Coordinates of C-alpha atoms in Angstrom, one line a residue:
Chain A
M1 CA 79.0 89.9 143.5
S2 CA 80.9 88.9 147.2
W3 CA 78.8 89.2 150.5
L4 CA 81.0 92.7 151.4
E5 CA 79.2 94.3 148.6
K6 CA 76.2 93.5 148.9
L7 CA 76.6 94.9 152.4
L8 CA 77.8 97.9 151.4
P9 CA 75.5 100.9 150.8
S10 CA 75.0 101.7 147.0
R11 CA 76.3 104.9 146.8
I12 CA 79.7 104.1 147.6
R13 CA 79.7 101.4 145.6
I14 CA 78.8 103.3 142.2
Q15 CA 81.7 105.8 143.4
G16 CA 83.9 102.9 143.4
A17 CA 83.1 101.7 139.3
E18 CA 83.2 105.1 137.9
K19 CA 87.0 105.4 139.9
R20 CA 88.0 102.3 138.0
G21 CA 86.9 103.7 134.4
V22 CA 89.3 105.6 132.5
P23 CA 87.7 109.1 132.2
E24 CA 86.4 109.0 128.1
G25 CA 89.5 111.1 125.8
L26 CA 91.8 112.3 127.9
W27 CA 94.2 108.9 127.4
V28 CA 94.2 106.5 124.6
K29 CA 95.1 103.1 124.5
C30 CA 97.9 102.1 121.7
E31 CA 96.5 99.9 119.3
G32 CA 100.2 98.5 119.2
C33 CA 101.8 98.4 122.3
D34 CA 98.7 98.7 124.4
A35 CA 101.1 102.0 126.5
V36 CA 98.2 104.3 127.9
L37 CA 98.9 107.7 126.2
Y38 CA 98.2 111.3 126.7
R39 CA 95.2 112.2 124.8
D40 CA 97.0 115.4 123.6
E41 CA 101.0 114.2 123.4
L42 CA 99.4 112.1 121.0
K43 CA 98.4 114.3 119.2
R44 CA 101.2 116.5 119.0
N45 CA 103.0 113.4 117.7
Q46 CA 100.4 113.0 115.2
Q47 CA 98.8 110.2 116.1
V48 CA 101.4 107.9 116.0
C49 CA 102.7 105.9 119.5
P50 CA 105.5 107.5 120.8
K51 CA 106.7 104.6 122.4
C52 CA 106.5 101.9 119.5
G53 CA 105.8 103.6 116.8
H54 CA 102.3 102.5 115.8
H55 CA 100.4 104.6 113.3
M56 CA 97.1 105.5 114.3
R57 CA 94.5 106.5 111.7
I58 CA 94.5 110.4 112.2
A59 CA 91.6 112.4 111.0
L60 CA 92.3 114.3 107.2
R61 CA 91.8 118.0 108.9
E62 CA 94.5 117.1 111.8
R63 CA 96.8 115.4 108.8
L64 CA 96.1 118.2 106.4
D65 CA 96.6 121.1 109.3
Q66 CA 100.1 119.4 110.2
F67 CA 101.0 119.4 106.7
L68 CA 100.9 122.4 105.6
D69 CA 102.7 125.7 106.5
T70 CA 100.8 128.0 108.9
A71 CA 100.4 130.7 105.9
G72 CA 98.7 130.8 102.7
R73 CA 96.3 127.5 102.7
E74 CA 93.8 128.0 100.6
E75 CA 90.5 125.6 100.8
L76 CA 89.7 124.4 96.8
F77 CA 86.7 123.7 95.0
T78 CA 84.0 123.3 98.0
D79 CA 81.2 123.5 96.0
I80 CA 81.1 120.0 94.7
A81 CA 78.5 118.1 96.0
P82 CA 77.7 114.7 95.9
V83 CA 73.6 113.8 93.8
D84 CA 72.4 109.9 93.7
M85 CA 70.9 110.5 89.9
L86 CA 71.1 106.7 89.7
K87 CA 68.4 106.2 92.7
F88 CA 70.3 103.8 94.3
R89 CA 68.9 101.8 97.3
D90 CA 70.4 99.3 99.2
Q91 CA 69.7 98.1 102.2
K92 CA 69.9 102.1 102.4
K93 CA 69.5 104.7 100.1
Y94 CA 72.8 105.9 99.0
R95 CA 71.2 109.8 99.1
D96 CA 70.9 108.5 102.8
R97 CA 74.3 106.8 103.3
I98 CA 75.5 110.7 101.8
I99 CA 73.9 112.6 104.6
A100 CA 74.5 110.2 107.4
S101 CA 78.3 110.9 106.5
Q102 CA 78.1 114.7 105.3
K103 CA 76.5 114.7 109.3
T104 CA 78.7 113.6 111.0
T105 CA 82.3 114.3 109.3
G106 CA 80.5 118.0 108.2
E107 CA 83.0 117.2 104.7
T108 CA 80.5 117.4 101.9
D109 CA 82.6 114.1 100.0
A110 CA 85.9 112.0 100.5
L111 CA 88.2 114.9 99.4
V112 CA 89.6 117.6 100.1
V113 CA 92.1 120.0 98.0
M114 CA 93.8 122.8 99.7
R115 CA 96.5 125.0 97.6
G116 CA 99.4 125.9 100.4
R117 CA 102.9 125.7 101.1
V118 CA 105.1 122.8 102.6
H119 CA 108.5 124.7 104.0
M120 CA 108.0 127.5 101.7
L121 CA 107.4 125.1 98.9
P122 CA 103.8 125.9 96.7
V123 CA 102.3 122.3 96.8
M124 CA 98.8 121.4 95.8
V125 CA 97.1 118.7 98.0
A126 CA 94.4 116.5 97.4
G127 CA 93.5 114.2 101.3
F128 CA 91.4 111.4 100.9
N129 CA 89.0 111.3 104.4
F130 CA 88.4 107.4 105.2
A131 CA 85.5 108.8 107.1
F132 CA 83.9 109.7 104.5
M133 CA 81.8 106.3 103.0
G134 CA 85.1 104.7 103.7
G135 CA 87.4 107.5 101.3
S136 CA 85.1 106.2 98.2
M137 CA 85.9 106.7 94.9
G138 CA 82.5 108.6 93.0
S139 CA 81.8 110.9 90.5
V140 CA 82.3 114.2 93.0
V141 CA 86.1 112.6 94.4
G142 CA 87.1 112.0 90.4
E143 CA 86.0 115.6 89.7
K144 CA 87.5 117.9 92.2
F145 CA 91.1 115.2 91.7
V146 CA 91.1 116.2 88.3
R147 CA 90.7 119.9 89.1
A148 CA 93.3 119.7 91.8
V149 CA 96.1 118.6 89.1
Q150 CA 94.8 121.2 86.4
A151 CA 95.1 123.8 89.1
A152 CA 99.2 122.8 89.9
I153 CA 99.2 122.9 86.4
E154 CA 98.6 126.5 86.7
Q155 CA 100.1 127.4 89.3
K156 CA 103.0 125.2 88.6
S157 CA 103.6 123.4 91.4
A158 CA 103.3 119.6 92.6
L159 CA 100.4 117.4 93.7
I160 CA 100.6 115.5 96.7
C161 CA 97.5 113.2 97.5
F162 CA 97.5 111.9 101.0
T163 CA 95.4 107.9 100.1
A164 CA 92.8 106.1 102.5
S165 CA 90.4 104.2 100.7
G166 CA 88.1 101.4 100.4
G167 CA 87.5 101.6 96.7
A168 CA 85.1 102.6 94.2
R169 CA 81.7 104.1 95.6
M170 CA 79.3 101.1 94.4
Q171 CA 77.0 103.3 94.8
E172 CA 77.9 105.1 91.4
A173 CA 77.4 102.1 90.0
L174 CA 80.2 102.7 86.5
F175 CA 80.1 105.9 86.9
S176 CA 83.0 105.1 89.8
L177 CA 84.5 102.3 88.3
M178 CA 84.9 105.6 85.2
Q179 CA 86.2 108.0 87.8
M180 CA 89.5 105.6 88.0
A181 CA 89.5 106.2 84.1
K182 CA 89.3 109.7 84.7
T183 CA 91.7 110.2 87.1
S184 CA 95.0 108.5 85.8
A185 CA 94.1 110.6 82.6
A186 CA 94.3 113.0 84.1
L187 CA 97.9 112.8 85.4
T188 CA 99.3 112.6 81.6
R189 CA 98.6 116.0 81.6
L190 CA 100.5 117.2 85.2
S191 CA 103.3 114.8 84.0
K192 CA 103.3 116.7 80.4
A193 CA 104.0 119.7 82.0
E194 CA 106.6 117.9 84.4
L195 CA 105.3 118.1 87.5
P196 CA 105.8 116.0 90.4
F197 CA 103.3 113.4 91.5
I198 CA 104.0 112.5 95.3
V199 CA 101.5 109.8 96.6
V200 CA 101.1 109.2 100.1
L201 CA 99.8 106.1 100.3
T202 CA 97.9 105.9 103.9
D203 CA 96.1 102.8 106.1
P204 CA 94.2 101.5 103.7
T205 CA 94.4 101.9 100.7
M206 CA 92.8 98.8 98.7
G207 CA 90.4 98.5 94.9
G208 CA 90.3 101.0 92.5
V209 CA 92.2 103.9 94.2
S210 CA 94.9 101.9 94.3
A211 CA 94.5 100.4 90.6
S212 CA 94.7 104.2 89.3
L213 CA 95.6 107.1 91.4
A214 CA 97.1 106.0 93.7
M215 CA 99.9 103.8 92.1
L216 CA 100.9 106.8 89.6
G217 CA 103.0 108.7 92.3
D218 CA 106.4 109.7 90.3
V219 CA 107.9 109.0 93.7
Q220 CA 105.8 106.5 96.3
I221 CA 105.6 106.6 100.1
A222 CA 104.1 104.9 102.0
E223 CA 103.6 104.9 105.8
P224 CA 104.5 102.2 108.3
N225 CA 102.5 99.4 108.4
A226 CA 99.5 100.9 106.4
L227 CA 97.5 98.4 104.4
I228 CA 97.9 98.4 100.6
G229 CA 96.7 96.5 98.0
F230 CA 94.2 95.9 94.9
A231 CA 91.8 93.1 95.9
G232 CA 90.8 92.8 99.9
P233 CA 92.7 90.6 102.6
R234 CA 89.4 88.7 103.1
V235 CA 88.4 87.9 99.6
I236 CA 91.8 86.5 98.8
E237 CA 91.7 84.8 101.6
Q238 CA 88.3 83.3 99.9
T239 CA 89.7 82.4 96.5
V240 CA 93.1 80.9 97.5
R241 CA 91.7 79.2 100.3
E242 CA 95.6 79.4 102.1
T243 CA 96.0 81.8 105.1
L244 CA 97.7 85.1 103.9
P245 CA 101.5 85.7 105.1
E246 CA 102.6 87.4 107.3
G247 CA 102.7 91.3 106.9
F248 CA 101.0 90.7 103.5
Q249 CA 99.9 94.0 101.0
R250 CA 101.3 95.9 104.8
S251 CA 103.7 98.8 103.3
E252 CA 107.3 97.0 104.6
F253 CA 105.6 93.9 102.0
L254 CA 105.0 96.2 99.3
L255 CA 108.5 97.9 99.8
A256 CA 110.3 94.1 99.6
H257 CA 108.3 93.5 96.3
G258 CA 109.7 97.1 94.4
A259 CA 106.2 98.1 94.4
I260 CA 107.4 101.4 96.7
D261 CA 110.1 103.7 96.7
L262 CA 110.1 104.6 100.4
I263 CA 108.1 104.3 104.3
V264 CA 108.2 107.6 105.9
P265 CA 107.1 107.7 109.5
R266 CA 103.8 110.0 109.7
P267 CA 105.9 113.1 111.8
K268 CA 108.8 112.6 108.8
L269 CA 107.1 113.4 106.0
R270 CA 106.9 117.1 106.0
E271 CA 110.2 117.0 105.7
K272 CA 110.7 114.6 103.4
I273 CA 108.2 115.6 100.7
A274 CA 109.8 119.0 101.1
E275 CA 113.4 117.5 100.5
L276 CA 111.8 115.7 97.5
V277 CA 109.4 118.2 95.7
A278 CA 112.9 120.6 96.0
I279 CA 115.2 118.3 93.9
M280 CA 112.3 117.5 91.5
Q281 CA 111.4 121.7 91.1
H282 CA 115.0 122.6 91.1
R283 CA 114.8 124.7 93.8
D284 CA 116.7 125.8 96.8
A285 CA 117.1 122.7 99.7
P286 CA 114.3 123.9 102.2
H287 CA 115.9 125.6 105.1
V288 CA 114.6 122.6 107.1
T289 CA 115.5 120.6 111.0
I290 CA 115.0 117.7 111.4
Chain B
M1 CA 68.7 69.9 83.9
N2 CA 70.5 70.8 80.8
P3 CA 73.3 72.5 81.1
N4 CA 73.4 74.0 78.2
Y5 CA 70.0 76.1 78.6
L6 CA 70.1 78.9 81.6
E7 CA 67.1 78.1 84.5
F8 CA 65.3 80.7 83.2
E9 CA 65.0 78.9 79.6
Q10 CA 64.2 74.9 80.8
P11 CA 60.7 75.6 79.0
I12 CA 62.6 76.0 75.6
A13 CA 64.9 73.1 76.9
E14 CA 62.0 70.8 76.9
L15 CA 60.3 71.9 73.4
D16 CA 64.2 71.5 71.7
A17 CA 64.6 67.9 73.4
K18 CA 61.0 67.2 72.0
I19 CA 62.2 67.8 69.0
N20 CA 65.3 66.1 68.6
E21 CA 63.3 63.0 70.2
L22 CA 60.3 63.6 67.0
R23 CA 63.4 64.1 64.2
L24 CA 64.9 60.3 66.1
M25 CA 61.9 58.8 65.7
D26 CA 60.6 55.6 62.8
H27 CA 59.5 57.4 59.9
S28 CA 57.7 54.6 59.2
S29 CA 55.4 55.2 61.2
G30 CA 53.0 56.9 58.8
L31 CA 52.3 60.2 61.1
N32 CA 53.6 63.6 59.6
I33 CA 56.4 64.0 61.7
N34 CA 57.6 66.6 60.1
E35 CA 55.1 68.5 60.5
E36 CA 54.5 68.1 63.9
I37 CA 57.8 69.0 64.0
A38 CA 57.9 72.4 62.9
R39 CA 54.8 73.4 64.1
L40 CA 57.3 72.2 67.4
E41 CA 60.0 74.3 66.4
A42 CA 57.9 77.7 65.3
K43 CA 56.8 77.0 68.7
S44 CA 60.2 77.1 70.8
A45 CA 61.7 79.8 68.7
E46 CA 58.6 82.3 70.5
L47 CA 59.5 81.0 73.5
T48 CA 62.4 82.1 72.9
R49 CA 61.6 85.1 71.8
S50 CA 59.3 86.3 74.6
I51 CA 61.0 84.3 77.7
F52 CA 64.2 87.1 75.7
S53 CA 62.1 90.6 75.3
N54 CA 62.0 90.3 79.0
L55 CA 64.6 89.1 81.1
T56 CA 66.3 91.1 84.4
A57 CA 69.6 91.7 84.5
W58 CA 70.4 88.7 87.0
Q59 CA 69.6 86.7 83.7
I60 CA 71.5 88.5 80.9
N61 CA 74.4 88.4 83.5
Q62 CA 74.1 84.7 83.5
I63 CA 73.6 84.4 79.7
A64 CA 77.3 87.0 79.8
R65 CA 78.7 84.2 81.8
H66 CA 76.9 81.5 79.5
P67 CA 79.5 78.3 79.1
Q68 CA 79.2 78.7 75.4
R69 CA 79.4 82.0 75.0
P70 CA 81.7 83.2 72.5
Y71 CA 85.4 84.3 73.5
T72 CA 87.9 86.1 72.1
F73 CA 89.7 83.9 69.9
D74 CA 86.7 82.8 68.3
Y75 CA 85.7 86.7 67.3
V76 CA 89.3 86.5 66.3
R77 CA 88.3 83.6 64.3
N78 CA 85.1 84.5 62.4
F79 CA 86.3 87.8 60.9
L80 CA 90.1 88.9 61.8
T81 CA 92.8 87.2 59.6
D82 CA 96.3 86.9 59.1
F83 CA 96.7 86.3 63.1
T84 CA 99.9 86.1 65.0
E85 CA 99.5 86.0 68.4
L86 CA 102.4 87.4 70.4
H87 CA 103.2 86.1 73.7
G88 CA 104.6 87.5 77.4
D89 CA 105.5 91.1 79.5
R90 CA 108.8 90.4 78.4
A91 CA 109.4 91.1 82.7
F92 CA 108.1 87.8 84.3
A93 CA 105.9 85.2 81.8
D94 CA 102.9 85.3 79.4
D95 CA 100.0 85.5 81.4
Q96 CA 96.7 83.0 79.0
A97 CA 93.8 85.3 80.7
I98 CA 94.8 88.1 78.2
V99 CA 96.1 87.2 74.8
G100 CA 96.4 89.0 71.8
G101 CA 98.3 89.8 68.6
M102 CA 98.7 91.4 64.8
A103 CA 95.4 90.9 62.5
R104 CA 94.4 92.6 59.5
L105 CA 90.7 93.5 59.3
D106 CA 89.0 93.1 55.9
G107 CA 92.9 94.1 55.2
I108 CA 93.4 96.7 57.8
P109 CA 95.9 95.7 59.9
V110 CA 95.3 95.5 63.7
M111 CA 96.7 95.0 66.8
V112 CA 94.0 93.3 69.1
I113 CA 93.8 92.5 72.9
G114 CA 91.1 90.6 74.5
H115 CA 89.9 88.9 77.5
Q116 CA 90.3 85.2 77.2
K117 CA 88.2 82.5 79.2
G118 CA 88.7 78.6 78.9
R119 CA 85.9 75.8 77.5
D120 CA 86.7 72.7 79.0
T121 CA 88.1 72.2 83.0
K122 CA 91.6 72.2 81.6
E123 CA 92.0 75.1 79.5
K124 CA 89.3 76.9 82.1
I125 CA 92.5 76.6 84.8
R126 CA 94.8 77.5 81.9
R127 CA 93.1 80.6 81.6
N128 CA 92.7 81.2 84.9
F129 CA 88.7 81.7 84.5
G130 CA 89.7 85.1 82.1
M131 CA 91.4 86.5 85.2
P132 CA 94.6 87.4 84.8
R133 CA 97.4 88.4 86.9
P134 CA 99.7 91.8 86.5
E135 CA 101.8 90.4 83.9
G136 CA 98.6 90.4 81.9
Y137 CA 97.6 93.9 81.8
R138 CA 101.6 94.6 81.2
K139 CA 101.1 91.9 78.3
A140 CA 98.6 94.1 77.5
K141 CA 100.1 97.5 77.7
R142 CA 103.4 96.3 75.6
L143 CA 101.1 95.5 73.2
M144 CA 99.5 98.4 72.8
E145 CA 103.0 100.7 72.5
L146 CA 103.7 98.1 69.8
A147 CA 100.3 98.7 67.9
A148 CA 101.2 103.4 69.1
K149 CA 104.3 102.5 66.8
F150 CA 103.4 101.1 64.1
K151 CA 100.4 102.7 63.3
L152 CA 97.9 100.1 63.7
P153 CA 94.9 100.6 66.0
V154 CA 93.4 98.6 68.4
L155 CA 90.6 96.4 69.2
T156 CA 90.2 94.9 72.4
F157 CA 88.0 92.5 73.3
I158 CA 86.6 92.4 77.4
D159 CA 85.1 89.6 78.9
T160 CA 86.5 89.1 82.3
P161 CA 85.1 88.3 86.2
G162 CA 87.6 90.5 87.4
A163 CA 91.6 91.0 88.2
Y164 CA 92.6 88.0 89.8
P165 CA 92.4 88.4 93.1
G166 CA 95.7 85.5 94.8
I167 CA 98.9 86.4 96.4
D168 CA 100.9 86.4 93.3
A169 CA 99.2 89.0 92.3
E170 CA 99.5 91.0 94.3
E171 CA 102.5 90.2 95.4
R172 CA 104.0 91.5 91.7
G173 CA 101.4 95.0 91.8
Q174 CA 98.0 94.0 90.7
S175 CA 97.1 97.5 91.0
E176 CA 99.9 99.0 89.6
A177 CA 99.6 97.0 86.6
I178 CA 95.6 98.2 86.2
A179 CA 96.7 102.0 86.7
R180 CA 99.9 101.2 84.3
N181 CA 97.4 100.9 81.4
L182 CA 94.6 103.5 82.3
Y183 CA 97.5 106.0 82.0
V184 CA 98.5 104.9 79.0
M185 CA 95.0 104.3 77.3
A186 CA 93.9 107.3 77.8
D187 CA 96.8 108.9 75.7
L188 CA 97.8 106.4 72.8
P189 CA 98.6 107.8 70.1
T190 CA 96.6 105.7 68.1
P191 CA 92.5 104.7 68.0
I192 CA 91.2 102.1 70.2
I193 CA 88.2 99.9 69.5
V194 CA 86.4 98.7 72.7
T195 CA 83.5 96.0 72.8
I196 CA 82.4 94.6 76.3
I197 CA 81.9 90.3 74.6
G198 CA 80.5 88.7 78.3
E199 CA 81.6 90.1 81.5
G200 CA 82.5 93.6 82.0
G201 CA 84.3 92.7 85.8
S202 CA 85.7 96.3 86.7
G203 CA 89.0 97.2 87.1
G204 CA 89.9 94.0 86.0
A205 CA 88.0 95.2 82.2
L206 CA 88.5 98.6 82.6
A207 CA 92.6 97.9 81.9
I208 CA 92.0 97.3 79.4
G209 CA 88.8 99.5 78.6
V210 CA 89.6 103.1 77.5
G211 CA 89.2 103.8 74.2
D212 CA 87.3 106.4 71.1
H213 CA 84.4 104.3 70.3
V214 CA 82.9 101.5 73.9
M215 CA 80.5 99.5 72.3
Q216 CA 79.2 96.5 74.1
L217 CA 77.3 92.9 73.5
Q218 CA 73.5 92.8 73.7
Y219 CA 74.0 91.1 76.3
S220 CA 77.1 91.3 77.9
T221 CA 77.1 93.5 81.2
Y222 CA 80.0 96.1 82.8
S223 CA 80.0 97.0 86.0
V224 CA 81.9 98.3 88.8
I225 CA 81.5 94.6 91.0
S226 CA 80.0 91.9 91.0
P227 CA 76.3 91.3 91.6
E228 CA 77.4 88.7 94.5
G229 CA 80.1 90.9 95.3
C230 CA 77.6 94.3 95.7
A231 CA 74.7 92.0 97.4
S232 CA 77.5 90.8 100.3
I233 CA 78.7 93.7 101.0
L234 CA 76.2 96.1 100.7
Y235 CA 72.9 93.7 101.5
K236 CA 75.0 91.7 103.5
S237 CA 73.7 88.5 101.5
A238 CA 74.8 87.0 99.0
D239 CA 71.5 85.9 97.9
K240 CA 70.5 89.5 96.8
A241 CA 72.7 89.5 94.3
S242 CA 69.9 89.6 91.4
E243 CA 68.7 93.2 93.6
A244 CA 72.1 93.7 92.9
A245 CA 72.4 93.7 89.8
E246 CA 69.2 95.4 89.0
A247 CA 70.6 98.3 91.3
L248 CA 73.8 99.0 89.8
G249 CA 72.5 98.7 86.2
I250 CA 75.1 96.4 84.5
T251 CA 73.0 95.5 80.8
A252 CA 74.3 97.4 77.5
P253 CA 70.7 99.3 77.6
R254 CA 71.0 101.3 80.4
L255 CA 74.4 101.9 80.1
L256 CA 74.1 103.7 76.9
Q257 CA 70.9 105.4 78.2
L258 CA 74.0 106.7 81.0
G259 CA 75.8 107.9 78.4
L260 CA 78.6 105.7 79.1
I261 CA 78.9 103.3 76.7
D262 CA 78.5 104.1 73.1
E263 CA 76.6 101.1 71.3
V264 CA 74.6 98.5 71.7
I265 CA 75.4 95.1 69.5
A266 CA 72.2 92.7 68.9
E267 CA 73.1 89.1 69.3
P268 CA 70.6 86.6 68.1
C269 CA 67.6 85.7 70.1
G270 CA 68.4 83.1 72.4
G271 CA 72.0 85.0 72.5
A272 CA 75.6 85.2 70.4
H273 CA 76.1 81.5 71.5
R274 CA 73.2 81.0 69.2
D275 CA 74.3 81.8 66.3
I276 CA 78.3 82.8 66.6
P277 CA 78.9 83.4 62.7
F278 CA 76.3 85.6 63.0
T279 CA 77.2 87.5 65.9
A280 CA 80.7 88.4 64.4
Q281 CA 79.6 89.3 61.3
T282 CA 77.4 92.1 63.4
L283 CA 80.1 93.0 65.3
K284 CA 82.7 93.5 63.1
A285 CA 80.5 96.0 60.8
S286 CA 80.1 98.0 64.2
I287 CA 84.2 97.7 65.1
K288 CA 84.7 98.5 60.8
R289 CA 82.2 101.1 61.1
A290 CA 84.4 103.0 64.5
L291 CA 87.9 101.9 62.9
L292 CA 87.0 104.0 59.7
K293 CA 85.8 106.4 61.3
Q294 CA 88.7 107.2 63.9
L295 CA 91.2 106.4 61.8
N296 CA 90.4 110.1 59.3
L297 CA 91.1 112.2 62.6
P298 CA 94.6 113.5 63.1
V299 CA 96.6 112.0 66.1
E300 CA 96.2 115.2 68.0
Q301 CA 92.3 115.8 67.7
L302 CA 91.7 112.0 68.3
L303 CA 93.4 112.0 71.9
D304 CA 91.9 115.5 72.4
I305 CA 88.5 113.9 71.7
R306 CA 89.9 111.3 74.5
Y307 CA 90.9 113.0 77.2
K308 CA 87.6 115.5 76.4
R309 CA 85.6 112.2 77.2
L310 CA 87.1 111.2 79.5
M311 CA 86.9 114.4 81.4
R312 CA 83.1 113.8 80.9
Y313 CA 82.2 110.8 83.6
G314 CA 80.5 111.5 86.6
Q315 CA 77.9 113.4 88.2
Y316 CA 77.5 116.0 90.5
L317 CA 75.7 118.6 92.0
E318 CA 78.2 122.9 92.1
H319 CA 76.6 125.0 93.8

């Protein structure tokens, strides 16, 4: 503190400090290019930086809201809720973790299923909510995903899944591992019904979710620069004791290694998916202005 | 410390060392050594029984990883005949952490697939400590599809710390390889009998673990994550592994109780490695029983039952 500041009346000093700070919530700094962005503009651009194209994580509800047509949406299977049958307890009780996550997110668990339309094409959508315990897959996520598959079969529509998950939910122990088998098995039925399954891999998609439903799409799409893989980068680094290559386990890396079909920026997803679904289901091309 | 005994078995190790010493002693000393040996052997057996009647999940986890524990090939040698090993995924390599081939079980043609760990250092490295890469899972898938084509029931043996977490494994699509196996196994038109013989390490285990009858050896484990991994993530401390093992409920009796497996196969007192031929015969009897039951079902019914069983997994509330 300089002698001048010491002499200044305290009231002026406080006002000065306030002026220097950015008002909470109006401006957002891009993690990619450090540009300062206007929050509303960022929201209009689906949390993608208009300057550098960096994809920030987007809240699940916001994503679904921007993905589906406004008309004809219906959320399904909202009455399926988690339960701590094993009385699992680590540093916290699983029960308390569920309640805390439900409070902060306003959701019952980590998967939301919606019936709706994309450019008038009927679709079934399942979206992982990373904000709910890291989008981890436990019994509720598994069951809701299976029902989404069944509902897609009933209405003869494509199933689109937005993944964002750290993997299996450890607090449900082996029950969570079995959700990998359960969800993968359900997808055999969707295939038999000759209905498209499109996966949109978003940041991050790891572990048990990646090693089951997330890699079983007829078409595998990823958002730019999403972290996608089986083992986490830290675990791999500890195992092989090498520095990981630049861009390891990112969408572009997966595309180069033949693991996914294409990378689509978030604002173009709606159009691209409508186009693909229409082709796979032999429907007229949707009226899309790209 | 004798490396063939686990930490909690050290009292048994000491007793057994004493017995061996006595055996090597000069018999001309006039003492009745045989009587003493018999007395000590009875004591050792009693001690083993008492220690093994009250094992923690963490101790069972150590037995499942015992360096002398029988591996897939030990069972193949002990109760299958006409075994021919088949190699490679036809795309990249032959992963020796997963082995497989055609064989006969009491004359019945079968396909056998299992994780394989190594005994000595060289073999351990060659088999990557039983941690498969994508090519291993793709070899397994190829053999399963081959089995379905020739109507051979599939016997799988699970014993892995998990799928290999390496750069090359990720580059070649570890996730997809595991996911594809889950998908294929859910609908493979031939019976699949699964036995967890040692470590059932997460997705790396499940990738050959979807089937019609799932069994677990008494001192094997099956878990979504290793107790150490769980401890370091959820308890923020790797030395809480024993607590994590308990919470995860990784043991055979617990998983049977939860309805996640169908059968527990008893091991000899002290663990499978104390009497491999005996363990193999017990396992064989259970596999054969399950196999005959599944072989009697028409394929459509078999697949329908398998599907319904997969759909039942999970515990949730519905309002």
